[in-house]
Tab-separated table of C-alpha atoms and ligand atoms in Angstrom:
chain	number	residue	atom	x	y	z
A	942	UNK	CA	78.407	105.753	133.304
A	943	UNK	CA	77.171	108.755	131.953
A	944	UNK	CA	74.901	109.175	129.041
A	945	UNK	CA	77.069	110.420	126.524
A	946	UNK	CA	79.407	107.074	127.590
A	947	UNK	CA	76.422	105.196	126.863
A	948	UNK	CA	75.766	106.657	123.335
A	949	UNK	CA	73.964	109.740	124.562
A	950	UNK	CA	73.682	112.556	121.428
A	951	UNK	CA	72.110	115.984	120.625
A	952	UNK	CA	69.397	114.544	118.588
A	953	UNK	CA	68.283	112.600	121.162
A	954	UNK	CA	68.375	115.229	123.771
A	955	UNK	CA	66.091	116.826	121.855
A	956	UNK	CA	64.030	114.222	121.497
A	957	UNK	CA	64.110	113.999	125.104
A	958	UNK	CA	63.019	117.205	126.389
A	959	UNK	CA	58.923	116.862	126.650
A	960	UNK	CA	59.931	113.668	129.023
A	961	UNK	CA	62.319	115.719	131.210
A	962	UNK	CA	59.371	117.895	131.506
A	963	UNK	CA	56.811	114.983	132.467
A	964	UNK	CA	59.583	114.241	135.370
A	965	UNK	CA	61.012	111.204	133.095
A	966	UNK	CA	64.578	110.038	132.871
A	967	UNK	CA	66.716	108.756	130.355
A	968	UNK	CA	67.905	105.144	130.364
A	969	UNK	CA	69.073	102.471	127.399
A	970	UNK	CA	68.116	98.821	127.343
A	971	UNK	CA	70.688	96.378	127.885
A	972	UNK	CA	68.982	93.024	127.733
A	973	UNK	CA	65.025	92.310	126.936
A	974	UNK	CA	63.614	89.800	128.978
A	975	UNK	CA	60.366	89.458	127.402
A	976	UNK	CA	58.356	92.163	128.681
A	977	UNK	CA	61.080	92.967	130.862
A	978	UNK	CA	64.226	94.813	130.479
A	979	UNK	CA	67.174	95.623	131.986
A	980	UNK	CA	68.200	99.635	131.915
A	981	UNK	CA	71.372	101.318	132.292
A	982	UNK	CA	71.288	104.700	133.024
A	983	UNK	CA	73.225	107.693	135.336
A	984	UNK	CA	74.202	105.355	138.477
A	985	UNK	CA	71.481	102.865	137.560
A	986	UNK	CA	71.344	99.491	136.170
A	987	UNK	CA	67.819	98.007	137.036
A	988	UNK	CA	64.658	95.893	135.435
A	989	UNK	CA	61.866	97.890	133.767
A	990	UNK	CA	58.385	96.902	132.882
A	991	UNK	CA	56.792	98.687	129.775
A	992	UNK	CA	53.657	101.010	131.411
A	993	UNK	CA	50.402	99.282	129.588
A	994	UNK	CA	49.610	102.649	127.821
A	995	UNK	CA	52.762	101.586	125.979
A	996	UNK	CA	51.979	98.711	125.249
A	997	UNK	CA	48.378	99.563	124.273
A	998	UNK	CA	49.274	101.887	121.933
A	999	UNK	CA	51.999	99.954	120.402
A	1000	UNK	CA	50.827	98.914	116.734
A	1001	UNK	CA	53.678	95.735	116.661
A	1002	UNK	CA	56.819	94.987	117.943
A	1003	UNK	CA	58.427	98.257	116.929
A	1004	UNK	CA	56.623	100.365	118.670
A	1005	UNK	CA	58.434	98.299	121.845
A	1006	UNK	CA	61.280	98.595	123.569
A	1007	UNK	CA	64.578	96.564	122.140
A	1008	UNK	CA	67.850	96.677	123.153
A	1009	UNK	CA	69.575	99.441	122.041
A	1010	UNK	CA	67.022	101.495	122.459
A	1011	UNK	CA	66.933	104.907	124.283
A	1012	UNK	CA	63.952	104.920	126.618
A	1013	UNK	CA	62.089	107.389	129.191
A	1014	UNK	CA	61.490	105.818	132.098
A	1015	UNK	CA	60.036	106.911	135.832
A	1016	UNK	CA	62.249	105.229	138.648
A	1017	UNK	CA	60.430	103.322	141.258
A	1018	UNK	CA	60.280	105.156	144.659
A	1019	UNK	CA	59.240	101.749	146.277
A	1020	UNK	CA	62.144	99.202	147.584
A	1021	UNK	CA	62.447	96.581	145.282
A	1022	UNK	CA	59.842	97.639	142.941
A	1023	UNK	CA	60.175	98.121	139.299
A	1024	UNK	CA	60.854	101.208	137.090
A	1025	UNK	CA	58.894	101.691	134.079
A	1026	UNK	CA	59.163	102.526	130.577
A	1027	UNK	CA	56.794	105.075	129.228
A	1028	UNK	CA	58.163	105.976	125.784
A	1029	UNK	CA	60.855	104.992	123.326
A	1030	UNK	CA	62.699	107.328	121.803
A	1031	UNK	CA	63.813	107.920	118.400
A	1032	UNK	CA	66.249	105.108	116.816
A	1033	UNK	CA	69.026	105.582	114.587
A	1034	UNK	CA	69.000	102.167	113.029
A	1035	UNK	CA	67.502	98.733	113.816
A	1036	UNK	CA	68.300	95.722	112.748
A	1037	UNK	CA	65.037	92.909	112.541
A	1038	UNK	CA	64.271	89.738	110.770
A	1039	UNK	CA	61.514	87.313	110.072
A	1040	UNK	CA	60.315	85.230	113.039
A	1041	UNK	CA	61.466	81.462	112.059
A	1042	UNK	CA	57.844	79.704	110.824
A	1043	UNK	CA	56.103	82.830	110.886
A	1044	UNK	CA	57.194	85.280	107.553
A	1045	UNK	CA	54.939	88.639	108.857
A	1046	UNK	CA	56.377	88.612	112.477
A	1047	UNK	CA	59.442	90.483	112.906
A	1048	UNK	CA	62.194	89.905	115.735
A	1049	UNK	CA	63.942	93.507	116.204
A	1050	UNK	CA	67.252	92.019	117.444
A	1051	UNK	CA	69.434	95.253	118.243
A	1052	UNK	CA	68.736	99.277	117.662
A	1053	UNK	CA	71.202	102.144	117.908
A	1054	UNK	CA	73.579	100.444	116.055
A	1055	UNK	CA	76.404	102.671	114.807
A	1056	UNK	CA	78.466	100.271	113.358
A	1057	UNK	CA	78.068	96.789	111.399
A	1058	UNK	CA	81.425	94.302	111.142
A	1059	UNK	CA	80.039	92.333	109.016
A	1060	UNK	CA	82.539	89.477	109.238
A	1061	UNK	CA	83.806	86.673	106.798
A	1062	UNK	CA	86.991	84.255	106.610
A	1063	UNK	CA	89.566	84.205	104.050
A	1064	UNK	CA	89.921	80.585	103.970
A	1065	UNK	CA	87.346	77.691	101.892
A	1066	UNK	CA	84.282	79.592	104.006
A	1067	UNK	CA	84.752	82.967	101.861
A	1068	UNK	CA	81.818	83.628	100.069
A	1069	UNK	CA	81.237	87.337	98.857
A	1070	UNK	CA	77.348	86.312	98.187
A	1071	UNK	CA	76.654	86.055	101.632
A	1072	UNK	CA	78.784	89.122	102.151
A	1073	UNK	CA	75.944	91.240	99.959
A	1074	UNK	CA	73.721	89.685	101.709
A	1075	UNK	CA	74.602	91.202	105.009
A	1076	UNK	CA	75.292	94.660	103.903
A	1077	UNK	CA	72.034	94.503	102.437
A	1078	UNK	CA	70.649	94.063	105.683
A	1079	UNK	CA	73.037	96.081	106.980
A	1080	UNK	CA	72.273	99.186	104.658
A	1081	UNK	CA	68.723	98.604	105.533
A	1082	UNK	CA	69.264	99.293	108.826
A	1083	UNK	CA	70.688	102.659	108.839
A	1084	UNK	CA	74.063	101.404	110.732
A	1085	UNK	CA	77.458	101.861	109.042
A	1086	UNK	CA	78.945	98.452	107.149
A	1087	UNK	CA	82.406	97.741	107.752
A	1088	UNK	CA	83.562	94.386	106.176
A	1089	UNK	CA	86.125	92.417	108.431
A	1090	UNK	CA	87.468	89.890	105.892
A	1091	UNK	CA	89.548	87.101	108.760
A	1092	UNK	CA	91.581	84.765	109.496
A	1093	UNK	CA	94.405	86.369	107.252
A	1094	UNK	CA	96.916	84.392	108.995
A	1095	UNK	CA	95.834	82.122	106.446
A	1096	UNK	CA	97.121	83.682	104.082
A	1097	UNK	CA	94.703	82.367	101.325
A	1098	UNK	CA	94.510	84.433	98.097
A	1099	UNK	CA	93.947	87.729	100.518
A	1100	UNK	CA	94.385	90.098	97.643
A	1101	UNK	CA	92.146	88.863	95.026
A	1102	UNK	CA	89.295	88.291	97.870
A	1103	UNK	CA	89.899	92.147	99.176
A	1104	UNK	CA	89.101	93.429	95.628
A	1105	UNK	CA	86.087	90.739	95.179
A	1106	UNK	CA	84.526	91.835	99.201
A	1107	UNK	CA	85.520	95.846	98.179
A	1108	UNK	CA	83.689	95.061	94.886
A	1109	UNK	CA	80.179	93.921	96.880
A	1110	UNK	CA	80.713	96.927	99.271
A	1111	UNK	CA	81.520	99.434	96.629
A	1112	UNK	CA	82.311	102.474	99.204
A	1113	UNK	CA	81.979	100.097	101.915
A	1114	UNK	CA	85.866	100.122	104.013
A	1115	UNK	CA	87.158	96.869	103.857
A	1116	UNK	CA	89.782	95.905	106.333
A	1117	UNK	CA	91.923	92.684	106.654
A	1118	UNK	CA	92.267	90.934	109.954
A	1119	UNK	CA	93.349	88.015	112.287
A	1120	UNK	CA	91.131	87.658	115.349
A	1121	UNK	CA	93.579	84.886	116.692
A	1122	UNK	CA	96.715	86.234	115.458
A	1123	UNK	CA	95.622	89.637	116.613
A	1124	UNK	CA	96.588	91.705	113.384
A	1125	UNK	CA	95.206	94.208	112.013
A	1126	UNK	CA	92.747	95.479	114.780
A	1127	UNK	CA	94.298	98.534	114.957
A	1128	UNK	CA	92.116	100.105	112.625
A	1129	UNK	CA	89.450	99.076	114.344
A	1130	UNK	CA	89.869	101.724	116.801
A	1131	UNK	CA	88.258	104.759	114.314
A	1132	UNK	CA	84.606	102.687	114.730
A	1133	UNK	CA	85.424	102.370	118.845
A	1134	UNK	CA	85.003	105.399	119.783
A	1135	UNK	CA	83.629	106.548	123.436
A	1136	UNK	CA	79.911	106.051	123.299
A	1137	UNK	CA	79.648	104.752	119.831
A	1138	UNK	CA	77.525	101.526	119.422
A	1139	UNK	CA	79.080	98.352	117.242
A	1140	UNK	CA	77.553	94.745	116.268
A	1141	UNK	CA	79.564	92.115	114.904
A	1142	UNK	CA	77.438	89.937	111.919
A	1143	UNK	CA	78.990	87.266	109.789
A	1144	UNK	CA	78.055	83.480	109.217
A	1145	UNK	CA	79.235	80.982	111.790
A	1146	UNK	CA	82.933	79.934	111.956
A	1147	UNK	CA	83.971	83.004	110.508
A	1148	UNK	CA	85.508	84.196	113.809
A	1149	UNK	CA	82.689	86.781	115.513
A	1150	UNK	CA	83.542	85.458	119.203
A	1151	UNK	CA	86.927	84.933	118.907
A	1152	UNK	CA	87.101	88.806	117.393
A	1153	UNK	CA	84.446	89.814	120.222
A	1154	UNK	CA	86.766	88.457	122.993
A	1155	UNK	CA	89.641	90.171	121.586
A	1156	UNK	CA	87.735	93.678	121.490
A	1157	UNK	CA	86.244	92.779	125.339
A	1158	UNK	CA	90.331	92.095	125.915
A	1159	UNK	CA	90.942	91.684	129.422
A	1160	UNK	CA	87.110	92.667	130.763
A	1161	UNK	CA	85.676	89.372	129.815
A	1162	UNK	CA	88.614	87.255	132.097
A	1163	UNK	CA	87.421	89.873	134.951
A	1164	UNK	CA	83.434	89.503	134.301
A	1165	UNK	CA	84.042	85.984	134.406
A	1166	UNK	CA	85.873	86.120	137.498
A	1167	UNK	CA	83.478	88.470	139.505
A	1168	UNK	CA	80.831	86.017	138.136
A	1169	UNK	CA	82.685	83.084	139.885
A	1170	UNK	CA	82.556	84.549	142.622
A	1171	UNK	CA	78.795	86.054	142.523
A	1172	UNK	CA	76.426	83.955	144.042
A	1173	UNK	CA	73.327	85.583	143.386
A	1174	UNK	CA	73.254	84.432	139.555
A	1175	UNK	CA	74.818	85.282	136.813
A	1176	UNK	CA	71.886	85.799	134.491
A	1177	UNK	CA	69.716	88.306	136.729
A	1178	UNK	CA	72.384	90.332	138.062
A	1179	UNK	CA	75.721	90.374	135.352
A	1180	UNK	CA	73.900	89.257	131.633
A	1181	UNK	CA	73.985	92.338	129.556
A	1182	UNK	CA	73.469	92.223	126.050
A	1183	UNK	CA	74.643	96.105	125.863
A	1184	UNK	CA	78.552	95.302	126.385
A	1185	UNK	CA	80.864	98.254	127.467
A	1186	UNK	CA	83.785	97.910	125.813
A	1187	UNK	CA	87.285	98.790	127.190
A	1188	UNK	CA	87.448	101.520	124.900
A	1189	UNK	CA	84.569	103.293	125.854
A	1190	UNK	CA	82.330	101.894	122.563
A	1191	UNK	CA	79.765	99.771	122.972
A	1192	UNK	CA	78.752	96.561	121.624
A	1193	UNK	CA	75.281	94.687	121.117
A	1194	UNK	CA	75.525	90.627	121.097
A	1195	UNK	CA	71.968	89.658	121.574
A	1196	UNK	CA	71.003	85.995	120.557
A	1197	UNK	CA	69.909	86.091	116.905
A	1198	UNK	CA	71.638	89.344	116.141
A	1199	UNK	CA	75.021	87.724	114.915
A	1200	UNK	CA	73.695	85.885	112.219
A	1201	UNK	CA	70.583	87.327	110.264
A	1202	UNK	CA	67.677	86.119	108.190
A	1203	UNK	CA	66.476	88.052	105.129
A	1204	UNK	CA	63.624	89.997	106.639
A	1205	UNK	CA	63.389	92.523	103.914
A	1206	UNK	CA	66.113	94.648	102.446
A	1207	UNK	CA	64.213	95.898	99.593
A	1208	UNK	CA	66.113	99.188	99.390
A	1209	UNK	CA	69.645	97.423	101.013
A	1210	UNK	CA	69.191	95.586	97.775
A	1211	UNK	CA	69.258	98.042	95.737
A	1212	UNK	CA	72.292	99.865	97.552
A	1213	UNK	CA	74.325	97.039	97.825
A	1214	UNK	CA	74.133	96.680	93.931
A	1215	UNK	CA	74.647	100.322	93.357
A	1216	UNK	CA	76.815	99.075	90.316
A	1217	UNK	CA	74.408	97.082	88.983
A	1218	UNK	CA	71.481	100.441	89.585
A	1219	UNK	CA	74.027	102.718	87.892
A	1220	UNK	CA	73.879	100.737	84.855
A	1221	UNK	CA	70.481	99.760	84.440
A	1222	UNK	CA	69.724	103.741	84.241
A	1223	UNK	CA	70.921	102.974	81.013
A	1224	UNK	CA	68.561	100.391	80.247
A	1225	UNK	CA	66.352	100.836	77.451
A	1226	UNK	CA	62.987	99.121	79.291
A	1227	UNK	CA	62.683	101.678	82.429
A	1228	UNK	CA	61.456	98.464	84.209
A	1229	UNK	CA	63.851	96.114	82.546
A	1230	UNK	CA	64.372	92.873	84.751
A	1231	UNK	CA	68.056	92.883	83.272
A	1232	UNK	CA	66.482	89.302	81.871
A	1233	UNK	CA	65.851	88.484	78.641
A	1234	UNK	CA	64.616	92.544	77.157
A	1235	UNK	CA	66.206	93.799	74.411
A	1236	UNK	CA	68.648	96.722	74.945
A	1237	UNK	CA	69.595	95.335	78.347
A	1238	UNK	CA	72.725	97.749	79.705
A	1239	UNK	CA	73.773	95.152	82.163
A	1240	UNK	CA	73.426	91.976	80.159
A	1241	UNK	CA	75.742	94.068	77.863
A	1242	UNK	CA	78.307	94.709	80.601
A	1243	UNK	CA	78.578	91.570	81.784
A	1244	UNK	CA	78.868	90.396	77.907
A	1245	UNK	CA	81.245	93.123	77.830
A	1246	UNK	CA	83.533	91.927	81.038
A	1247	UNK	CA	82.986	94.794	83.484
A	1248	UNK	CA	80.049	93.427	85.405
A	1249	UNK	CA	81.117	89.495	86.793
A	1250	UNK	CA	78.155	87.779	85.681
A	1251	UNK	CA	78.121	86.191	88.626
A	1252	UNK	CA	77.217	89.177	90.827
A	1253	UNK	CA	73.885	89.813	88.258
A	1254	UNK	CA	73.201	86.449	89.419
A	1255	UNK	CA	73.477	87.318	93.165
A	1256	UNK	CA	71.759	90.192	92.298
A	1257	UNK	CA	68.654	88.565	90.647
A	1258	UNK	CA	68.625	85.587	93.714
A	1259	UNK	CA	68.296	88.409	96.100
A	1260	UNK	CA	65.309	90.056	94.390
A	1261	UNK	CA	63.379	86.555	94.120
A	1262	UNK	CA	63.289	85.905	97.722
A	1263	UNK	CA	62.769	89.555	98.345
A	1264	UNK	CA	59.604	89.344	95.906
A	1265	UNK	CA	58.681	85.393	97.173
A	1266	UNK	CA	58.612	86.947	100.679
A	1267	UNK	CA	56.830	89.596	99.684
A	1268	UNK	CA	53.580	87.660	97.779
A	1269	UNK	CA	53.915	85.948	101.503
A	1270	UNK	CA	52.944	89.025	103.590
A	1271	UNK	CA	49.088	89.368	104.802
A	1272	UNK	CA	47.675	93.317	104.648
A	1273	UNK	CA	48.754	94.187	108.140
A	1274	UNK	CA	52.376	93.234	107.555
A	1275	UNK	CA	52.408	95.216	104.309
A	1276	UNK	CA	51.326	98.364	105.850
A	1277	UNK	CA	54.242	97.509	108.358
A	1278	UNK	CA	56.326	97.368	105.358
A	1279	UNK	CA	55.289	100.911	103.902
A	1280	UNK	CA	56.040	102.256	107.515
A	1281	UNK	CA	59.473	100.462	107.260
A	1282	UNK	CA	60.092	101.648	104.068
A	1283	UNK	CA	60.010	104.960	104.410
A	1284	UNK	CA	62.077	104.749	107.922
A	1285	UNK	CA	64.965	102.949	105.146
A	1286	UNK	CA	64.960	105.311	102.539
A	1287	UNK	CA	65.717	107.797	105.243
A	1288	UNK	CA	68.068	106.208	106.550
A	1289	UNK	CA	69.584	105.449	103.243
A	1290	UNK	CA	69.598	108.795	102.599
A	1291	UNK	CA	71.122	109.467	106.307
A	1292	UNK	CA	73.960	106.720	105.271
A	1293	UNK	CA	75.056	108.444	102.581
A	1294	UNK	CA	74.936	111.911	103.770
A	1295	UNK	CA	77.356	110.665	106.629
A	1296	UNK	CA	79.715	108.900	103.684
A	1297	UNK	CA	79.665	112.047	102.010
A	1298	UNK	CA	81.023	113.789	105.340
A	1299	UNK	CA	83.913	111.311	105.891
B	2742	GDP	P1	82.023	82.355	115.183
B	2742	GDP	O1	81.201	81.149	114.959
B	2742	GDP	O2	81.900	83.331	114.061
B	2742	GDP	O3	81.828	83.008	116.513
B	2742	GDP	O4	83.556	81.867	115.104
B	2742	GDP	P2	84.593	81.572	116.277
B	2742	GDP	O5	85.130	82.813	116.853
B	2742	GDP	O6	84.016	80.584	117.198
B	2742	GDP	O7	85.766	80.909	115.428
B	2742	GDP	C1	85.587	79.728	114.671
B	2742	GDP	C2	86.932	79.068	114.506
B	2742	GDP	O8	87.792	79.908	113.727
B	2742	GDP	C3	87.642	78.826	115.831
B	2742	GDP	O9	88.320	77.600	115.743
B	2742	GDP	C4	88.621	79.976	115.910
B	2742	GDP	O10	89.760	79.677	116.674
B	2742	GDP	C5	88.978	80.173	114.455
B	2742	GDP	N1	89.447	81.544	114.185
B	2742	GDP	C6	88.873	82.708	114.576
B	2742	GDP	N2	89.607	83.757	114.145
B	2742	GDP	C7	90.653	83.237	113.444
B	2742	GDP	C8	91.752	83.817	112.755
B	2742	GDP	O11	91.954	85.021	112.683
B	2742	GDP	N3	92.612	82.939	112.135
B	2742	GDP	C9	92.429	81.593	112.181
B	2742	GDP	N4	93.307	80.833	111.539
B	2742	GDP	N5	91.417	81.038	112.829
B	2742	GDP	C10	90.528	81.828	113.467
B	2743	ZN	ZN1	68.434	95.772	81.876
């Protein structure tokens, strides 16, 4: 493959240039094994361990290789030695969450992400709240939300739940599918581009590996195949968790990565209920909790019928486990957070100077 198949850009040749000097080469991580990874490159696909200067320096996990990630690594001139990884390079988005028992240790499950189908079902597993939910996350990251509302062979009430998923996305495109039926994919194809990077996110049952076969199409019956007949091991010599797709996009599947926990989405909060920040600009408390203050301009909308109360509800839910998380945090993890922060309000901004583009 070459780079730019791989999701090579300007920006990141840039970004590249003091390494090409120090006699480095590009490469992107397809799986992460721990502290090893596997790298694709230019006529290479090979395990990498991170140089300890790396990992000396690194401050916490983000400062680490993920997959997704461009790297710089020096190839190994021995036989059957290992490359190594001396630098990450800039991301474009990443997508993390809260280590299960642990609230300040974050997971990064998949970087580089161009574009998020956040998936749901239009049958009895609908449910828009957990829609917000994921394109607050999603919005967070920096990657693109594109809301896949499935299973519209169904046929169940697929009008009103377009307008109630468009309503939670706001700008966000909405598109209606059938991952078994195979309708509808067709418009896929704009986010599929050669060298663009998707994820598919969405609850389970909603359809995310039925839809993921149907975008691998006939590659996954031949992987499987080649596999059957590989008998050095499927895991160590065919696993990727950076998919080529027939296409020529690119897709990240890493355990963990298709359904999300709340890490923290403090600004995706706030962007996902852009209707709900447009009104309280009108709010006579500038800190009004949209509670019980006097003067309240989205207590009166939803009085008034434009704002579903409903969705201030969603709204409010949202910002007590962002703020119960929060009171949860030790020092270190908030000074993660301020880092974080200001990588998501630029890449908020970034989001919304590519919407204004398109
Ligand atoms: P995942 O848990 O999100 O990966 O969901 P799966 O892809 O495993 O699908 C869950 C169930 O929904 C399976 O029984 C699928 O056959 C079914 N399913 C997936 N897509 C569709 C669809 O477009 N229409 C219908 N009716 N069923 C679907
Ligand atoms: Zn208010």
């Amino acid at each position: 493959m070459t780079l730019e198949e791989l999701g090579w850009s300007p920006t990141l040749d840039a970004a590249f240039r003091e390494h090409a000097d120090a006699g480095l080469v590009p490469a992107r991580i397809a799986v992460a094994y721990g502290a090893t990874f596997r790298v694709v490159g230019v006529e290479r696909d090979e395990l990498a361990d991170v140089t300890g200067r790396l990992r000396h320096d690194a401050q916490g996990r983000r400062d680490l290789p993920a997959v997704g990630d461009w790297v710089a690594i020096k190839a190994t001139t021995i036989a059957g030695g290992r490359s190594t990884i001396h630098a990450v390079l800039p991301r474009k988005s990443l997508f993390s969450r809260k280590v299960a028992g642990d609230d300040t240790v974050e997971q990064i499950l998949a970087t580089n992400v161009d574009t998020a189908f956040l998936v749901t079902a239009l049958d009895r597993d609908f449910n828009v709240r957990r829609l917000e939910r994921y394109l607050a996350m999603t919005l967070e990251s920096g990657a693109r939300p594109v809301i896949l509302l499935n299973k519209a062979d169904l046929g169940d009430q697929v009008d009103a739940r377009r307008l109630e998923a468009g309503r939670a996305g706001l700008a966000v495109p909405v598109h209606v599918v059938s991952a078994r039926a195979n309708t509808g994919l067709d418009a896929l194809a704009q986010y599929l581009e050669p060298g663009q990077t998707i994820a598919v996110l969405g609850s389970s049952g909603v359809g995310k590996s039925t839809l993921i076969n149907r975008l691998l199409g006939e590659e996954r019956l031949a992987t499987r195949e080649v596999r059957d007949s590989d008998h050095r091991g499927r895991h160590t010599t065919t696993h990727r968790e950076l998919v080529p797709l027939p296409g020529g996009a690119l897709l990240i599947d890493t355990p963990g990565m298709r359904e999300l926990q709340l890490w923290t989405a403090d600004a995706g909060v706030s962007e996902a209920f852009d209707d709900i920040t447009q009104l309280a600009a009108n709010c006579y408390f500038t800190d009004c909790q949209h509670d019980s203050e006097p003067r309240c301009a989205v207590k009166a909308a939803v009085e008034g019928g434009t704002l579903p109360a409903d969705r201030l509800e969603s709204f409010h839910k949202l910002q007590r486990e962002q703020s119960h998380l929060e009171k949860r945090q030790d020092t270190l993890a908030q000074q993660t957070e301020k880092k974080k922060l200001r990588t998501t309000m630029r890449a908020v901004r970034k989001y919304y100077e590519t919407k204004d583009r398109t």
